[in-house]
PDB file of C-alpha atoms in Angstrom:
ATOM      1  CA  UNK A   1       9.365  14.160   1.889  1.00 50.00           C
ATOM      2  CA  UNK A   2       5.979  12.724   0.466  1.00 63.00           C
ATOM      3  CA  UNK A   3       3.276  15.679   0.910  1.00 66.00           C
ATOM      4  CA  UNK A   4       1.540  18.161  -1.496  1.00 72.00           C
ATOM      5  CA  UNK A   5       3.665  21.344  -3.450  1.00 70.00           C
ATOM      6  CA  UNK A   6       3.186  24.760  -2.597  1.00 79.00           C
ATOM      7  CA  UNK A   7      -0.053  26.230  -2.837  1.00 82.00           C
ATOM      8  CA  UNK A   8      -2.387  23.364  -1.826  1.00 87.00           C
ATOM      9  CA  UNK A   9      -5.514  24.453  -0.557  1.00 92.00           C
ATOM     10  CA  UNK A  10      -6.300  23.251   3.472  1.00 92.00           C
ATOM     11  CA  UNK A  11      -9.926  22.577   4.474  1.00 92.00           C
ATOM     12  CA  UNK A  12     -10.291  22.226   8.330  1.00 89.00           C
ATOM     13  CA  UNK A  13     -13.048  19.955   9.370  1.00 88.00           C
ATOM     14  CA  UNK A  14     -14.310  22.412  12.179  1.00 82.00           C
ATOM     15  CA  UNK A  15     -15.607  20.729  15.655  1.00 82.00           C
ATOM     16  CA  UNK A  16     -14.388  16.997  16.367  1.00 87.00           C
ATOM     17  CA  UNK A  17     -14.190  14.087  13.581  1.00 92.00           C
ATOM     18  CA  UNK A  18     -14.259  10.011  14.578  1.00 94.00           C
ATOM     19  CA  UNK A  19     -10.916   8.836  14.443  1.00 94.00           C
ATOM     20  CA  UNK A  20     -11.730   5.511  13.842  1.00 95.00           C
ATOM     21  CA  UNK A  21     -12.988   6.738  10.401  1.00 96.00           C
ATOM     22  CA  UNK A  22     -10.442   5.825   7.513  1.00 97.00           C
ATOM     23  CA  UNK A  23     -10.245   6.766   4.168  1.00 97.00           C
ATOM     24  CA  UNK A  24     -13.460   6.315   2.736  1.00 97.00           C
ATOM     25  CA  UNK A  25     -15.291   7.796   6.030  1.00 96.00           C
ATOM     26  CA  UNK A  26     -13.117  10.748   5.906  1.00 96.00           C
ATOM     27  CA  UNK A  27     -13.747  10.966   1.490  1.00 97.00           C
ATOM     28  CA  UNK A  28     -17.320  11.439   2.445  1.00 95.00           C
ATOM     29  CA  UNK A  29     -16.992  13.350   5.194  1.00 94.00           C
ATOM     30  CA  UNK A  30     -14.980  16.279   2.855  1.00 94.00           C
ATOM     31  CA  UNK A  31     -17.864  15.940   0.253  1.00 94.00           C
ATOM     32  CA  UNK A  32     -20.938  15.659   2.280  1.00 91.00           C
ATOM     33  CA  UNK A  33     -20.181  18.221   5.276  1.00 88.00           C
ATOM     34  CA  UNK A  34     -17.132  20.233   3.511  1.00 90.00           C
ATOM     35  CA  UNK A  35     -18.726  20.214   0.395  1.00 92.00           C
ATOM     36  CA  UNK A  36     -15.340  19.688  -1.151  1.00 94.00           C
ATOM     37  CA  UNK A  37     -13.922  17.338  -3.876  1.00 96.00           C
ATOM     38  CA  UNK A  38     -11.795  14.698  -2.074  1.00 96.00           C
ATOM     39  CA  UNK A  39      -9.802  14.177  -5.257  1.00 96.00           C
ATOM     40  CA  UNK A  40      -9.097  18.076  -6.140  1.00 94.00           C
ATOM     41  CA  UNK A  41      -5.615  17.932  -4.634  1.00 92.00           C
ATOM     42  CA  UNK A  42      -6.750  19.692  -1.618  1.00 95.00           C
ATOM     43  CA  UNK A  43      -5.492  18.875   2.251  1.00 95.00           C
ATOM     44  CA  UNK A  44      -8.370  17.808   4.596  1.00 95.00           C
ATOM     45  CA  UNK A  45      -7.674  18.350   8.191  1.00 94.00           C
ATOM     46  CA  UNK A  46      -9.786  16.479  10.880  1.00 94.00           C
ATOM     47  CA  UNK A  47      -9.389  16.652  14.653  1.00 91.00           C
ATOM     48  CA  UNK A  48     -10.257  14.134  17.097  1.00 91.00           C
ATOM     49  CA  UNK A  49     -12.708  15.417  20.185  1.00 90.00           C
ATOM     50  CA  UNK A  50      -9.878  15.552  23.124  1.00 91.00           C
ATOM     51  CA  UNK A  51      -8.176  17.858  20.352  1.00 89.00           C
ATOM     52  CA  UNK A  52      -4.799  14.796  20.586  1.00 93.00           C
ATOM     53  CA  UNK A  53      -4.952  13.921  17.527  1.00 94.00           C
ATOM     54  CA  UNK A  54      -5.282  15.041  13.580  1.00 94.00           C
ATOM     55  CA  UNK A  55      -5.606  13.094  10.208  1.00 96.00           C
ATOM     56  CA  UNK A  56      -5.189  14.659   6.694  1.00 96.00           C
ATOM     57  CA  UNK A  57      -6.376  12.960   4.047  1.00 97.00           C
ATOM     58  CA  UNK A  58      -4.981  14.283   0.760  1.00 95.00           C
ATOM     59  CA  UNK A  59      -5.222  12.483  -3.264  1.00 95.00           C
ATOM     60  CA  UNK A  60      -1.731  12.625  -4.663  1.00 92.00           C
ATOM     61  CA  UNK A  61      -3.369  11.937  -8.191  1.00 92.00           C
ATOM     62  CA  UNK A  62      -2.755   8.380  -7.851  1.00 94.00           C
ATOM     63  CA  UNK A  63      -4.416   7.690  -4.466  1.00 95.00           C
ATOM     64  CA  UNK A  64      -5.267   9.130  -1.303  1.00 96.00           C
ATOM     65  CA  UNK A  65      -2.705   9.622   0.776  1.00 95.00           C
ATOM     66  CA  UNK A  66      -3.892   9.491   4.841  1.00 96.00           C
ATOM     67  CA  UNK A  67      -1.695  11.316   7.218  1.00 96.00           C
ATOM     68  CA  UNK A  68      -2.470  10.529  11.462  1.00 96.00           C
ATOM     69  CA  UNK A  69      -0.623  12.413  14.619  1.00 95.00           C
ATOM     70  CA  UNK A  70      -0.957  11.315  18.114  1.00 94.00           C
ATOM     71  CA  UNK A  71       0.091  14.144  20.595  1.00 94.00           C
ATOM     72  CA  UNK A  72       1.883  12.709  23.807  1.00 93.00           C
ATOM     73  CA  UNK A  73       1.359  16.097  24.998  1.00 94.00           C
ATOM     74  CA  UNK A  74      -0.893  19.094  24.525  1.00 92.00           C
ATOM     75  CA  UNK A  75      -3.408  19.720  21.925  1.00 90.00           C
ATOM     76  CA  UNK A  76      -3.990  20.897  18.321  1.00 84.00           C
ATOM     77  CA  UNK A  77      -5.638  24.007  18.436  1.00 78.00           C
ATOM     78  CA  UNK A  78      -7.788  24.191  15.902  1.00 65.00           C
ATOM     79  CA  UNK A  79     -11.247  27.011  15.432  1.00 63.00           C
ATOM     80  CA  UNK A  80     -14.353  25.104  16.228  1.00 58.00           C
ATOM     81  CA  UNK A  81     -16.685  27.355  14.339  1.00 58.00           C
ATOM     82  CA  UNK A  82     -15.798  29.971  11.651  1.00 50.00           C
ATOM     83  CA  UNK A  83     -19.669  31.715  12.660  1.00 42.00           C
ATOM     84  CA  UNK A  84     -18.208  34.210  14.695  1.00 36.00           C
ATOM     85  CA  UNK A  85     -14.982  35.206  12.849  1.00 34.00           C
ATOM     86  CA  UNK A  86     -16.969  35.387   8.950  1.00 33.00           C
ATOM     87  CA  UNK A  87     -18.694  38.437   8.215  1.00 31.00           C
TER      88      UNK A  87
END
């Protein structure tokens, strides 16, 4: 299994991402809007608008590492805005 240990840190991209971005669009996305360090070692997690799809873009300390599911069926069900649930 090729992933990150135990006790990565997971940053969900809230609301819906552009699935044709790759690695680089995705990098900048984490740093600009996330306000993140792509290569920390942290799991980004983007959805696609019909909520079908997911990418996760992680740095294994070598390289980033860019993982992409395609539903057949259903939806990831993912918050679309923290707002209302942080006090």
């Amino acid at each position: 299994m090729i992933g990150p240990g135990t006790g990565v840190r997971v940053y969900l991209a809230c609301g819906a991402t552009d699935m044709r971005k790759g690695i680089a669009g995705l990098s900048a996305l984490a740093q600009e809007v996330l306000r993140q360090k792509p290569t920390s070692g942290a799991v980004f997690a983007f959805r696609g608008r019909k909520g079908d799809r997911l990418k996760l873009l992680y740095w294994d300390g070598q390289g980033f590492c860019l993982y992409y599911k395609a539903l057949e069926r259903g939806r990831f069900d993912l918050p679309r805005d923290f707002s209302s649930t942080i006090d």
